Structures are given as C-alpha cells and as structure tokens.
mmCIF file of C-alpha atoms in Angstrom:
data_model
loop_
_atom_site.group_PDB
_atom_site.id
_atom_site.type_symbol
_atom_site.label_atom_id
_atom_site.label_comp_id
_atom_site.label_asym_id
_atom_site.label_seq_id
_atom_site.Cartn_x
_atom_site.Cartn_y
_atom_site.Cartn_z
ATOM 1 C CA MET A 1 -30.466 -13.567 0.367
ATOM 2 C CA PRO A 2 -31.666 -10.687 0.889
ATOM 3 C CA PRO A 3 -31.186 -8.148 -2.537
ATOM 4 C CA SER A 4 -26.766 -6.065 -2.209
ATOM 5 C CA SER A 5 -25.672 -2.768 -3.539
ATOM 6 C CA ALA A 6 -23.573 -4.948 -4.888
ATOM 7 C CA VAL A 7 -23.998 -6.871 -7.818
ATOM 8 C CA GLY A 8 -21.055 -9.859 -7.589
ATOM 9 C CA LEU A 9 -17.325 -10.298 -7.841
ATOM 10 C CA ALA A 10 -17.399 -11.036 -10.671
ATOM 11 C CA GLU A 11 -17.707 -7.262 -11.563
ATOM 12 C CA GLN A 12 -16.315 -6.300 -8.158
ATOM 13 C CA PRO A 13 -13.481 -8.767 -7.417
ATOM 14 C CA LEU A 14 -12.111 -6.571 -4.291
ATOM 15 C CA LEU A 15 -15.961 -6.631 -3.201
ATOM 16 C CA GLY A 16 -15.233 -7.339 1.092
ATOM 17 C CA CYS A 17 -11.579 -6.438 0.826
ATOM 18 C CA THR A 18 -10.178 -3.991 2.385
ATOM 19 C CA VAL A 19 -7.246 -2.189 0.706
ATOM 20 C CA ALA A 20 -4.673 0.325 2.249
ATOM 21 C CA VAL A 21 -3.684 3.030 0.542
ATOM 22 C CA THR A 22 -0.773 4.609 2.301
ATOM 23 C CA ALA A 23 0.271 7.438 -1.021
ATOM 24 C CA ASP A 24 0.421 11.007 -0.135
ATOM 25 C CA ARG A 25 -0.094 12.386 -4.555
ATOM 26 C CA ARG A 26 -2.775 10.629 -6.240
ATOM 27 C CA ARG A 27 -3.863 9.287 -3.633
ATOM 28 C CA ASP A 28 -7.049 9.758 -3.988
ATOM 29 C CA ASP A 29 -7.254 9.049 -7.847
ATOM 30 C CA LEU A 30 -6.187 5.079 -6.185
ATOM 31 C CA ALA A 31 -9.230 5.124 -3.786
ATOM 32 C CA SER A 32 -11.464 5.273 -6.092
ATOM 33 C CA LEU A 33 -9.522 3.207 -8.494
ATOM 34 C CA LEU A 34 -10.397 0.506 -5.513
ATOM 35 C CA ARG A 35 -14.026 1.604 -4.663
ATOM 36 C CA ARG A 36 -14.949 1.243 -7.613
ATOM 37 C CA ARG A 37 -13.361 -2.669 -7.689
ATOM 38 C CA GLY A 38 -15.578 -3.113 -4.361
ATOM 39 C CA ALA A 39 -12.695 -2.803 -1.960
ATOM 40 C CA ARG A 40 -13.111 -0.835 1.107
ATOM 41 C CA VAL A 41 -10.132 1.468 0.902
ATOM 42 C CA LEU A 42 -8.480 3.049 4.381
ATOM 43 C CA GLU A 43 -6.662 5.487 3.841
ATOM 44 C CA ALA A 44 -2.870 6.711 5.850
ATOM 45 C CA PRO A 45 -0.360 8.189 3.990
ATOM 46 C CA THR A 46 2.867 7.317 4.954
ATOM 47 C CA LEU A 47 4.938 10.329 3.834
ATOM 48 C CA LYS A 48 4.280 14.223 2.418
ATOM 49 C CA LEU A 49 5.367 15.143 -0.581
ATOM 50 C CA VAL A 50 6.116 18.707 -0.247
ATOM 51 C CA PRO A 51 6.596 21.016 -3.020
ATOM 52 C CA LEU A 52 10.156 23.490 -3.657
ATOM 53 C CA GLU A 53 8.209 25.336 -6.310
ATOM 54 C CA ASP A 54 8.688 29.061 -3.895
ATOM 55 C CA ASP A 55 12.003 27.381 -2.732
ATOM 56 C CA ALA A 56 15.274 29.068 -2.415
ATOM 57 C CA GLU A 57 17.225 26.798 -4.116
ATOM 58 C CA LEU A 58 16.101 24.947 -7.127
ATOM 59 C CA ARG A 59 15.723 28.916 -8.289
ATOM 60 C CA ALA A 60 19.246 29.205 -8.118
ATOM 61 C CA ALA A 61 19.900 25.731 -10.013
ATOM 62 C CA THR A 62 17.537 26.794 -12.493
ATOM 63 C CA ARG A 63 19.499 30.241 -12.750
ATOM 64 C CA ALA A 64 23.169 28.589 -12.950
ATOM 65 C CA CYS A 65 21.590 26.068 -15.797
ATOM 66 C CA ILE A 66 20.239 28.959 -17.766
ATOM 67 C CA GLU A 67 23.382 30.657 -17.324
ATOM 68 C CA ASN A 68 26.031 27.330 -18.215
ATOM 69 C CA PRO A 69 24.127 25.004 -19.753
ATOM 70 C CA PRO A 70 24.560 21.647 -18.930
ATOM 71 C CA ASP A 71 25.488 18.991 -21.344
ATOM 72 C CA TYR A 72 23.920 16.538 -19.695
ATOM 73 C CA VAL A 73 20.645 16.595 -18.145
ATOM 74 C CA VAL A 74 18.559 13.485 -16.743
ATOM 75 C CA ALA A 75 14.409 13.356 -15.307
ATOM 76 C CA THR A 76 13.919 11.259 -13.102
ATOM 77 C CA THR A 77 10.466 11.392 -12.120
ATOM 78 C CA GLY A 78 7.572 12.390 -14.439
ATOM 79 C CA ARG A 79 6.758 14.619 -11.402
ATOM 80 C CA GLY A 80 9.877 16.456 -11.489
ATOM 81 C CA TRP A 81 10.115 17.178 -14.448
ATOM 82 C CA ARG A 82 7.308 18.666 -14.941
ATOM 83 C CA GLY A 83 7.028 20.554 -11.436
ATOM 84 C CA TRP A 84 10.895 22.334 -12.605
ATOM 85 C CA ILE A 85 9.216 23.512 -15.926
ATOM 86 C CA SER A 86 6.397 24.471 -14.123
ATOM 87 C CA ALA A 87 8.391 26.336 -11.835
ATOM 88 C CA ALA A 88 10.146 27.817 -14.217
ATOM 89 C CA GLU A 89 7.235 28.746 -15.712
ATOM 90 C CA GLY A 90 6.125 30.663 -12.560
ATOM 91 C CA TRP A 91 9.036 32.624 -12.590
ATOM 92 C CA GLY A 92 9.393 33.593 -16.358
ATOM 93 C CA GLU A 93 12.620 31.663 -16.841
ATOM 94 C CA ALA A 94 10.801 28.778 -18.776
ATOM 95 C CA HIS A 95 12.235 30.064 -22.584
ATOM 96 C CA ASP A 96 15.368 30.111 -21.167
ATOM 97 C CA LEU A 97 15.728 27.312 -19.444
ATOM 98 C CA GLN A 98 14.437 25.195 -22.393
ATOM 99 C CA ARG A 99 17.117 27.134 -24.488
ATOM 100 C CA ALA A 100 19.538 25.966 -21.862
ATOM 101 C CA LEU A 101 19.223 21.844 -21.692
ATOM 102 C CA ALA A 102 18.123 22.278 -25.721
ATOM 103 C CA GLY A 103 22.204 21.489 -26.164
ATOM 104 C CA ALA A 104 22.116 18.718 -23.666
ATOM 105 C CA THR A 105 21.573 15.416 -24.206
ATOM 106 C CA VAL A 106 18.532 14.225 -21.766
ATOM 107 C CA VAL A 107 18.456 10.410 -19.850
ATOM 108 C CA SER A 108 14.924 9.751 -18.366
ATOM 109 C CA ARG A 109 14.535 7.323 -15.458
ATOM 110 C CA GLY A 110 11.469 5.198 -16.629
ATOM 111 C CA PRO A 111 8.416 5.628 -18.628
ATOM 112 C CA LYS A 112 7.033 8.768 -16.550
ATOM 113 C CA ALA A 113 10.133 10.508 -16.330
ATOM 114 C CA THR A 114 9.732 10.033 -20.599
ATOM 115 C CA GLY A 115 6.556 10.928 -20.306
ATOM 116 C CA ALA A 116 7.022 13.886 -19.143
ATOM 117 C CA VAL A 117 10.371 15.015 -21.250
ATOM 118 C CA ARG A 118 8.059 14.191 -24.116
ATOM 119 C CA ALA A 119 5.357 16.291 -22.919
ATOM 120 C CA SER A 120 7.832 19.760 -22.363
ATOM 121 C CA GLY A 121 9.056 19.668 -26.401
ATOM 122 C CA MET A 122 12.034 16.955 -25.274
ATOM 123 C CA ARG A 123 13.007 13.186 -26.353
ATOM 124 C CA GLU A 124 15.471 11.410 -24.400
ATOM 125 C CA GLU A 125 18.914 10.386 -25.564
ATOM 126 C CA PHE A 126 19.115 7.180 -23.167
ATOM 127 C CA ALA A 127 15.759 6.064 -21.086
ATOM 128 C CA ALA A 128 16.282 3.683 -17.908
ATOM 129 C CA GLU A 129 13.852 0.223 -17.849
ATOM 130 C CA SER A 130 14.726 -0.159 -14.667
ATOM 131 C CA GLU A 131 13.859 2.789 -13.516
ATOM 132 C CA LEU A 132 16.822 2.682 -10.782
ATOM 133 C CA CYS A 133 19.416 5.621 -11.106
ATOM 134 C CA SER A 134 22.066 2.198 -11.268
ATOM 135 C CA GLU A 135 21.039 2.020 -14.636
ATOM 136 C CA VAL A 136 21.154 6.284 -15.163
ATOM 137 C CA LEU A 137 25.279 5.936 -13.767
ATOM 138 C CA GLU A 138 26.063 2.488 -15.638
ATOM 139 C CA TRP A 139 24.877 4.325 -19.163
ATOM 140 C CA LEU A 140 26.504 7.437 -18.436
ATOM 141 C CA ASN A 141 29.571 6.722 -17.553
ATOM 142 C CA GLY A 142 30.185 4.702 -20.638
ATOM 143 C CA ARG A 143 30.440 7.804 -22.163
ATOM 144 C CA ASP A 144 33.173 9.624 -19.657
ATOM 145 C CA VAL A 145 31.177 12.016 -17.436
ATOM 146 C CA ARG A 146 35.208 13.762 -16.220
ATOM 147 C CA GLY A 147 34.242 17.601 -16.811
ATOM 148 C CA LYS A 148 30.643 17.016 -18.184
ATOM 149 C CA ARG A 149 28.618 19.095 -16.807
ATOM 150 C CA ILE A 150 25.059 17.242 -15.095
ATOM 151 C CA ALA A 151 21.856 18.455 -13.864
ATOM 152 C CA VAL A 152 19.794 15.849 -12.031
ATOM 153 C CA GLN A 153 16.525 16.553 -11.205
ATOM 154 C CA GLN A 154 16.341 14.965 -7.281
ATOM 155 C CA TYR A 155 13.246 13.128 -6.380
ATOM 156 C CA GLY A 156 13.309 13.200 -3.169
ATOM 157 C CA THR A 157 15.377 10.486 -0.720
ATOM 158 C CA VAL A 158 17.436 8.274 -1.524
ATOM 159 C CA ASP A 159 17.628 5.315 -0.255
ATOM 160 C CA PRO A 160 20.744 3.513 -0.578
ATOM 161 C CA THR A 161 19.657 -0.218 -0.090
ATOM 162 C CA VAL A 162 16.898 0.908 -2.891
ATOM 163 C CA ASP A 163 18.727 2.700 -5.441
ATOM 164 C CA CYS A 164 22.393 4.617 -5.934
ATOM 165 C CA ASP A 165 22.510 8.487 -5.209
ATOM 166 C CA LEU A 166 23.404 9.121 -8.957
ATOM 167 C CA SER A 167 24.701 13.415 -8.089
ATOM 168 C CA MET A 168 27.227 11.886 -5.825
ATOM 169 C CA GLU A 169 27.910 9.084 -7.626
ATOM 170 C CA LEU A 170 28.277 11.385 -10.841
ATOM 171 C CA ARG A 171 30.299 13.629 -8.669
ATOM 172 C CA ASP A 172 33.208 10.545 -7.733
ATOM 173 C CA ALA A 173 33.142 10.366 -11.266
ATOM 174 C CA GLY A 174 34.317 14.049 -11.715
ATOM 175 C CA ALA A 175 31.363 15.076 -13.364
ATOM 176 C CA ASP A 176 30.284 18.606 -12.180
ATOM 177 C CA VAL A 177 26.887 18.376 -10.984
ATOM 178 C CA VAL A 178 24.096 21.523 -10.722
ATOM 179 C CA THR A 179 21.608 18.985 -8.270
ATOM 180 C CA VAL A 180 18.002 21.127 -8.598
ATOM 181 C CA PRO A 181 15.413 19.685 -6.491
ATOM 182 C CA VAL A 182 11.721 19.995 -7.340
ATOM 183 C CA TYR A 183 10.214 18.428 -3.857
ATOM 184 C CA ARG A 184 11.708 16.648 -0.563
ATOM 185 C CA TRP A 185 9.618 13.890 0.572
ATOM 186 C CA GLY A 186 8.614 14.664 4.491
ATOM 187 C CA PRO A 187 5.830 13.642 8.040
ATOM 188 C CA PRO A 188 2.469 12.962 7.236
ATOM 189 C CA ASP A 189 -0.418 15.139 8.520
ATOM 190 C CA ASP A 190 -1.874 12.574 10.007
ATOM 191 C CA ARG A 191 0.788 10.556 12.437
ATOM 192 C CA ALA A 192 -1.722 7.914 14.712
ATOM 193 C CA ALA A 193 -3.263 7.535 11.804
ATOM 194 C CA VAL A 194 0.102 5.016 10.204
ATOM 195 C CA GLN A 195 -0.056 3.538 13.821
ATOM 196 C CA ARG A 196 -4.144 2.503 13.099
ATOM 197 C CA LEU A 197 -2.416 1.217 9.585
ATOM 198 C CA ILE A 198 0.869 -0.977 11.214
ATOM 199 C CA ASP A 199 -2.342 -1.562 13.841
ATOM 200 C CA ALA A 200 -4.987 -2.984 11.410
ATOM 201 C CA ILE A 201 -1.971 -5.197 8.998
ATOM 202 C CA GLU A 202 -0.959 -7.483 12.504
ATOM 203 C CA LYS A 203 -4.782 -7.876 13.030
ATOM 204 C CA ARG A 204 -5.233 -9.127 9.590
ATOM 205 C CA GLU A 205 -7.974 -6.044 9.129
ATOM 206 C CA VAL A 206 -6.537 -5.876 6.231
ATOM 207 C CA HIS A 207 -6.066 -7.952 3.034
ATOM 208 C CA ALA A 208 -3.537 -5.599 0.247
ATOM 209 C CA VAL A 209 -1.630 -2.597 0.883
ATOM 210 C CA ALA A 210 -0.867 0.125 -1.618
ATOM 211 C CA PHE A 211 2.604 1.992 -1.588
ATOM 212 C CA THR A 212 4.290 4.215 -4.833
ATOM 213 C CA SER A 213 7.269 4.631 -4.178
ATOM 214 C CA ALA A 214 10.633 3.371 -2.638
ATOM 215 C CA PRO A 215 9.918 5.808 0.434
ATOM 216 C CA GLY A 216 6.935 4.944 1.496
ATOM 217 C CA VAL A 217 8.074 1.322 2.000
ATOM 218 C CA SER A 218 11.093 2.414 4.064
ATOM 219 C CA ALA A 219 8.947 5.053 5.923
ATOM 220 C CA LEU A 220 6.271 2.088 7.305
ATOM 221 C CA LEU A 221 8.653 -0.265 8.082
ATOM 222 C CA GLU A 222 10.628 2.194 9.878
ATOM 223 C CA ALA A 223 7.322 3.441 11.712
ATOM 224 C CA ALA A 224 6.852 0.422 12.466
ATOM 225 C CA ALA A 225 10.187 -0.354 13.778
ATOM 226 C CA ALA A 226 9.911 2.699 15.907
ATOM 227 C CA ARG A 227 6.895 1.932 18.582
ATOM 228 C CA ASP A 228 8.274 -1.644 19.320
ATOM 229 C CA PRO A 229 12.550 -1.334 18.353
ATOM 230 C CA GLU A 230 12.619 -5.200 19.182
ATOM 231 C CA ALA A 231 9.175 -6.809 17.581
ATOM 232 C CA GLY A 232 7.546 -4.570 16.029
ATOM 233 C CA LEU A 233 9.385 -4.514 12.369
ATOM 234 C CA GLU A 234 9.524 -8.607 12.182
ATOM 235 C CA ARG A 235 5.599 -8.775 13.214
ATOM 236 C CA LEU A 236 4.822 -6.106 10.293
ATOM 237 C CA LEU A 237 7.169 -7.729 7.693
ATOM 238 C CA GLU A 238 5.403 -11.484 8.889
ATOM 239 C CA ALA A 239 1.899 -10.907 8.420
ATOM 240 C CA PHE A 240 3.410 -9.428 4.880
ATOM 241 C CA ARG A 241 4.451 -12.488 4.323
ATOM 242 C CA THR A 242 1.919 -14.427 4.784
ATOM 243 C CA ASP A 243 -1.338 -13.312 4.755
ATOM 244 C CA VAL A 244 -1.256 -9.546 3.958
ATOM 245 C CA THR A 245 -0.533 -8.834 -0.174
ATOM 246 C CA ALA A 246 1.760 -5.481 -0.671
ATOM 247 C CA GLY A 247 1.098 -3.913 -3.503
ATOM 248 C CA CYS A 248 4.046 -2.342 -5.606
ATOM 249 C CA VAL A 249 3.844 0.320 -8.501
ATOM 250 C CA GLY A 250 6.974 -1.327 -10.009
ATOM 251 C CA PRO A 251 10.635 -2.190 -9.053
ATOM 252 C CA VAL A 252 11.997 0.081 -7.429
ATOM 253 C CA CYS A 253 8.238 0.372 -5.373
ATOM 254 C CA ALA A 254 8.886 -2.803 -4.372
ATOM 255 C CA LYS A 255 12.355 -3.612 -3.777
ATOM 256 C CA PRO A 256 12.107 -2.772 0.017
ATOM 257 C CA PHE A 257 10.350 -5.184 0.217
ATOM 258 C CA GLN A 258 12.504 -7.872 -1.690
ATOM 259 C CA ASP A 259 15.629 -7.058 0.448
ATOM 260 C CA ARG A 260 13.406 -8.926 3.146
ATOM 261 C CA GLY A 261 11.600 -11.443 1.812
ATOM 262 C CA VAL A 262 8.857 -9.512 1.349
ATOM 263 C CA PRO A 263 6.398 -11.020 -1.627
ATOM 264 C CA THR A 264 4.983 -8.323 -3.226
ATOM 265 C CA VAL A 265 2.771 -7.776 -6.751
ATOM 266 C CA ARG A 266 3.948 -5.920 -9.312
ATOM 267 C CA PRO A 267 2.250 -4.747 -12.202
ATOM 268 C CA GLU A 268 3.926 -5.064 -16.062
ATOM 269 C CA ARG A 269 4.217 -0.976 -15.696
ATOM 270 C CA SER A 270 4.538 1.264 -12.751
ATOM 271 C CA ARG A 271 0.977 2.944 -13.637
ATOM 272 C CA LEU A 272 -1.940 3.213 -11.067
ATOM 273 C CA GLY A 273 -4.483 1.205 -13.209
ATOM 274 C CA ALA A 274 -2.714 -1.851 -13.649
ATOM 275 C CA LEU A 275 -2.002 -2.207 -9.610
ATOM 276 C CA VAL A 276 -5.091 -1.864 -8.828
ATOM 277 C CA ALA A 277 -5.548 -4.543 -11.788
ATOM 278 C CA GLU A 278 -3.802 -7.249 -10.044
ATOM 279 C CA LEU A 279 -4.440 -6.868 -6.627
ATOM 280 C CA CYS A 280 -7.560 -7.754 -8.430
ATOM 281 C CA ALA A 281 -6.068 -10.720 -9.631
ATOM 282 C CA ALA A 282 -4.044 -11.519 -6.923
ATOM 283 C CA VAL A 283 -5.626 -10.700 -3.517
ATOM 284 C CA PRO A 284 -8.912 -12.720 -4.241
ATOM 285 C CA VAL A 285 -6.381 -15.786 -4.241
ATOM 286 C CA LYS A 286 -5.475 -15.630 -1.020
ATOM 287 C CA VAL A 287 -8.355 -14.284 0.272
ATOM 288 C CA ARG A 288 -11.682 -16.560 -1.493
ATOM 289 C CA ARG A 289 -13.566 -19.149 0.041
ATOM 290 C CA GLU A 290 -15.848 -21.989 -1.909
ATOM 291 C CA LEU A 291 -16.909 -24.141 0.417
ATOM 292 C CA PRO A 292 -19.527 -27.216 -1.063
ATOM 293 C CA ALA A 293 -22.853 -27.320 0.680
ATOM 294 C CA GLU A 294 -23.867 -30.501 1.419
ATOM 295 C CA ASP A 295 -27.029 -30.034 -0.452
ATOM 296 C CA GLY A 296 -24.863 -28.451 -4.009
ATOM 297 C CA ARG A 297 -25.567 -25.098 -2.905
ATOM 298 C CA THR A 298 -22.098 -22.682 -2.652
ATOM 299 C CA LEU A 299 -20.923 -20.629 -0.394
ATOM 300 C CA THR A 300 -18.225 -18.190 -1.209
ATOM 301 C CA ILE A 301 -16.478 -15.906 1.242
ATOM 302 C CA GLN A 302 -14.174 -13.123 0.926
ATOM 303 C CA GLY A 303 -13.162 -10.577 3.872
ATOM 304 C CA ASN A 304 -17.122 -9.353 5.374
ATOM 305 C CA ALA A 305 -17.816 -10.509 1.580
ATOM 306 C CA VAL A 306 -20.328 -13.923 1.545
ATOM 307 C CA LEU A 307 -21.544 -15.058 -1.812
ATOM 308 C CA VAL A 308 -24.401 -18.088 -1.735
ATOM 309 C CA ARG A 309 -26.379 -17.891 -5.348
ATOM 310 C CA ASN A 310 -24.469 -15.526 -7.109
ATOM 311 C CA GLU A 311 -25.590 -12.875 -4.614
ATOM 312 C CA ALA A 312 -23.078 -10.857 -2.796
ATOM 313 C CA VAL A 313 -23.786 -9.267 0.562
ATOM 314 C CA LEU A 314 -21.247 -7.570 2.632
ATOM 315 C CA LEU A 315 -21.216 -7.819 6.055
ATOM 316 C CA PRO A 316 -20.702 -6.282 9.538
ATOM 317 C CA PRO A 317 -17.506 -7.122 10.309
ATOM 318 C CA ILE A 318 -18.501 -8.778 13.794
ATOM 319 C CA VAL A 319 -20.765 -11.081 12.091
ATOM 320 C CA ALA A 320 -18.042 -11.383 9.048
ATOM 321 C CA ALA A 321 -15.384 -12.358 11.515
ATOM 322 C CA VAL A 322 -17.957 -15.086 12.907
ATOM 323 C CA LEU A 323 -18.177 -17.180 9.920
ATOM 324 C CA ALA A 324 -14.738 -16.795 8.875
ATOM 325 C CA GLU A 325 -14.311 -18.810 12.268
ATOM 326 C CA LEU A 326 -16.919 -20.910 11.302
ATOM 327 C CA ALA A 327 -14.810 -21.907 7.446
ATOM 328 C CA GLN A 328 -11.976 -22.305 9.772
ATOM 329 C CA ARG A 329 -13.177 -25.507 10.430
ATOM 330 C CA PRO A 330 -16.308 -25.806 7.473
ATOM 331 C CA GLY A 331 -18.751 -28.850 8.983
ATOM 332 C CA TRP A 332 -17.699 -28.993 12.301
ATOM 333 C CA VAL A 333 -18.642 -27.474 15.244
ATOM 334 C CA VAL A 334 -16.876 -24.345 17.244
ATOM 335 C CA SER A 335 -17.894 -24.122 20.264
ATOM 336 C CA ARG A 336 -19.560 -20.752 21.639
ATOM 337 C CA ALA A 337 -16.412 -20.742 24.144
ATOM 338 C CA ASP A 338 -14.312 -21.566 21.267
ATOM 339 C CA LEU A 339 -16.192 -18.769 19.024
ATOM 340 C CA LEU A 340 -15.754 -15.732 21.465
ATOM 341 C CA ARG A 341 -12.259 -16.191 22.267
ATOM 342 C CA ARG A 342 -10.877 -16.080 18.965
ATOM 343 C CA VAL A 343 -13.853 -13.448 17.526
ATOM 344 C CA TRP A 344 -13.645 -11.469 21.137
ATOM 345 C CA ARG A 345 -10.159 -12.381 21.960
ATOM 346 C CA THR A 346 -11.935 -12.592 25.379
ATOM 347 C CA ARG A 347 -12.202 -16.387 27.399
ATOM 348 C CA ALA A 348 -15.371 -17.560 28.833
ATOM 349 C CA THR A 349 -16.215 -16.795 32.830
ATOM 350 C CA ALA A 350 -18.035 -20.101 32.883
ATOM 351 C CA ALA A 351 -16.119 -22.365 35.644
ATOM 352 C CA ALA A 352 -13.727 -19.251 36.245
ATOM 353 C CA ALA A 353 -13.924 -19.094 39.740
ATOM 354 C CA GLY A 354 -15.193 -22.264 42.165
ATOM 355 C CA SER A 355 -18.289 -22.445 44.191
ATOM 356 C CA GLY A 356 -18.345 -22.125 47.655
ATOM 357 C CA ALA A 357 -20.503 -19.737 50.765
ATOM 358 C CA GLY A 358 -20.178 -15.976 51.285
ATOM 359 C CA ALA A 359 -17.527 -14.114 49.038
ATOM 360 C CA GLY A 360 -16.568 -17.356 46.980
ATOM 361 C CA GLY A 361 -20.408 -17.432 45.839
ATOM 362 C CA ALA A 362 -20.583 -13.953 45.168
ATOM 363 C CA ALA A 363 -18.460 -15.079 42.855
ATOM 364 C CA GLY A 364 -20.100 -17.330 41.370
ATOM 365 C CA ALA A 365 -23.026 -15.180 41.283
ATOM 366 C CA ALA A 366 -21.154 -12.941 38.989
ATOM 367 C CA ALA A 367 -19.053 -14.810 36.215
ATOM 368 C CA GLY A 368 -22.554 -16.717 35.942
ATOM 369 C CA ALA A 369 -23.947 -13.232 35.249
ATOM 370 C CA ALA A 370 -20.872 -12.975 32.669
ATOM 371 C CA ASN A 371 -21.489 -15.960 30.659
ATOM 372 C CA ALA A 372 -24.857 -15.156 30.086
ATOM 373 C CA ARG A 373 -23.688 -11.769 28.844
ATOM 374 C CA ASP A 374 -21.620 -13.490 27.030
ATOM 375 C CA GLN A 375 -24.033 -16.416 25.561
ATOM 376 C CA HIS A 376 -26.053 -13.511 24.429
ATOM 377 C CA ILE A 377 -23.195 -12.057 22.170
ATOM 378 C CA VAL A 378 -22.473 -14.926 20.495
ATOM 379 C CA GLU A 379 -25.902 -15.701 20.080
ATOM 380 C CA SER A 380 -27.124 -12.470 18.973
ATOM 381 C CA THR A 381 -24.581 -12.147 16.708
ATOM 382 C CA ILE A 382 -25.156 -15.465 15.672
ATOM 383 C CA ALA A 383 -28.627 -14.686 14.395
ATOM 384 C CA ARG A 384 -27.542 -11.365 12.371
ATOM 385 C CA LEU A 385 -25.771 -13.272 10.449
ATOM 386 C CA ARG A 386 -28.442 -15.614 9.917
ATOM 387 C CA THR A 387 -30.333 -12.226 9.318
ATOM 388 C CA ALA A 388 -28.784 -11.314 6.457
ATOM 389 C CA LEU A 389 -28.197 -15.171 4.818
ATOM 390 C CA GLY A 390 -31.404 -14.450 4.057
ATOM 391 C CA GLU A 391 -33.126 -18.060 2.421
ATOM 392 C CA ASP A 392 -30.159 -19.332 2.417
ATOM 393 C CA ALA A 393 -30.033 -18.826 7.026
ATOM 394 C CA ASP A 394 -29.916 -23.002 7.094
ATOM 395 C CA LEU A 395 -26.484 -22.243 6.779
ATOM 396 C CA VAL A 396 -25.467 -21.909 9.821
ATOM 397 C CA ARG A 397 -26.994 -25.227 11.848
ATOM 398 C CA THR A 398 -27.538 -25.073 16.017
ATOM 399 C CA VAL A 399 -25.988 -28.351 17.818
ATOM 400 C CA THR A 400 -27.435 -28.398 20.919
ATOM 401 C CA LYS A 401 -25.220 -27.891 23.970
ATOM 402 C CA ARG A 402 -22.266 -27.841 21.633
ATOM 403 C CA GLY A 403 -22.375 -24.837 19.180
ATOM 404 C CA TYR A 404 -22.785 -23.996 15.634
ATOM 405 C CA ARG A 405 -21.941 -25.428 12.963
ATOM 406 C CA LEU A 406 -21.737 -24.129 8.712
ATOM 407 C CA ALA A 407 -23.909 -27.197 6.475
ATOM 408 C CA VAL A 408 -20.854 -27.959 4.330
ATOM 409 C CA SER A 409 -18.737 -30.839 3.765
ATOM 410 C CA PRO A 410 -16.512 -31.710 6.676
ATOM 411 C CA SER A 411 -12.681 -30.360 5.785
ATOM 412 C CA ASN A 412 -10.582 -33.532 7.056
ATOM 413 C CA SER A 413 -8.755 -31.618 9.710
#
C-alpha cells in the first residue's frame, strides 16, 4: 500500500474514526487528546459555560459568608470552587473569605471539587464518591442541619432526573442556605453546529460522541426533540443504542443516557485522559472489521482507514463508504446499482422510463445519459479505492456485467 502519515492502529487506535466533542470548557484539550490517537474530531459544544466573576449575586453571597460565616460549606465542582476563590481575590476579599470558611465543615462533591478545596488550603470532612448531591444531602441530613447555616457553591442548571436540588432540599430540611452562583450554562455560540452534529449522529457519520457534563447531554437530547417533536429524540437515541458510542466522563454525566436505556462508556476516574482511553478501547471493538483475504492477507477496515500490511491509509469519505458497503457482504458481488443506492442514496435511472417515440424517446435518452453518468461515478470511485490500496488493489475485483467484490472469504449471509 502507498505510504501514510499514520503509523498504524496500535499507535493510533482511533485512526479512521470521527469523534464529536460537545464540551465548551477544555474543548481544545479533549480534542487534542483525541487527535493524537488518530481521530478526526468534530467540535460542537451543546452549551456554553458563562462565568459570573463580576456578577452582583456572587459578590453578595461572598459578603454574606464573610459577615455571617457558615457552619458548613459545600464545594460541588473544582472549577466553581476555584472561580469563587479567584473572584474573591479580584475583589480583595480572599483572605476574609478563607478566614470565614476556616471554621466551617467542608463537604465536597467528588474528586475534582476535593482537589480544588485542598489546593485552596482547606480540607474536606466528607467527599461524595458518587459525585451526586444526593449523597452530600444524605450525609448532611445525618447530622441534623436544622438551624445550621450552609453555603452551597452552585454549578449551573440542576436536572431533577440526574440529581437533587441540594439548596432546595437543605432549605426544606430547615437549614439557612446561602447559594453561591459561580457560573451558569447558556446556549452555545454556534447552534447550527449542534444541528449538524445531530444530523451526523443520525446518519452514523460519527463513531462516538464525548460528553463531559450531564447538562451537555441533556442539551443535545433537547435539541433533537425540539427539531422533530414526534421522532427526533428517538432517532438520536436509537443511533446511540446501536452504532454510535456515547462516552461520558463520569456517572453523573452518563445518567441522562442511562435513564433512557442508552449504554455508555465511562472511566473509573472522571478525567479527560481516562475518558479518551476508554474510547480508544471501546470504539475500535464496535467499528473495526478484519476480513481474511483469499491469499492469506488480512484486510482491516476501521471507519475511513484501511490496513492490509501493517500500514494504515486514510480514505476520502466517499471512497471509504464504497469499501464499507463491499465489506458488508464480504466475498459477494455488489452491483453498481446497489452501490449507487446505498452510498450515494440515489436510485439507478436505467429502465426508469419506457421506450417509445417522441417525448418517450427523449425521456429514454435522458435516462440513458444519467445511467452512464452514474456508472462513471461508481467506476471512478472504485478506481480511487484501488489507487489508495496500491499494491493491494487486487483485493477489489471487477465481476464483468455484475459489479464488484472484495477478494476475501465470503460470509455465510
């Protein structure tokens, strides 16, 4: 095969695969990790994270904690906690805030929040391993919070299907709650990109989608439902249930999918690198096909990549689609008409109109010309596939007057 910039599927396990990134924050980091492992990355943030460092409500909550220190303080996210401390520094009130919080019992929701608390010079009394506010609530309720002052660092929209509204639940339990809004979720800058992502998922043009927050998952599902109230959501979910891998950074992120019967892959530790590692393990299992050739070679197909002799080559999308269609029926002949229908989503025009004189003859002539063009499209794409395969071009065989087949062991179907 011709030389390629790719060194092989072992070094780049996502070679030939398209992975969508829906995160706003740290999008570049996640995309870079995926590209290093060979993936083509489609960026389509489903929400935008809006910091509130200059927000009057955040400053008022900070002053309330300084003037009347809380008994408990809850850190729900690492970014939120750091943002709160950073905003206080900008106002010249960081020392007063940390002194006010020094006497409070600190509770954190998961490892990222715990790390941020410790980085700020404090120690948590309890950390929720599940990363759910419901676990934090259970721990606090076990200590009777009636009459206690509790500062809760908020983390955007609360989806009741995913987790509890901690501030509301604590108020119902009799606590005096100070909510600390550090950021909120807003609509994405490029809503059209979200629509294009939904199209790509439904058409199976992406192999996996990476999610880093439950609100981000919910926003994609809501966008699919909004554009087609009758069937849009179900089409999207069916794609995730069958062909497209949903990669979630943690259990909270995965819950909107799990509630709808969609399988997910997620790492044990909620880290971007760990998420990418899980995708590297899961996606090739679903996407990769290994076909034994008739002469002992092995043809490996993964998305838009093909490998025969330990050398991987990326194919143009339309060429990869033709190869994938031939591989659906390995060893069997696939007609030009079938390739046209399945790859180009058009039907062959031959014999579409009856023969006859006058207008009928003109229609027949037009149909014949269209058929010739269609045949040329298929033949030229097959030629491009053979060129890409180089010395292994003989794996794509022409069967005269019938179509094409891969020179691999036939399937039983």
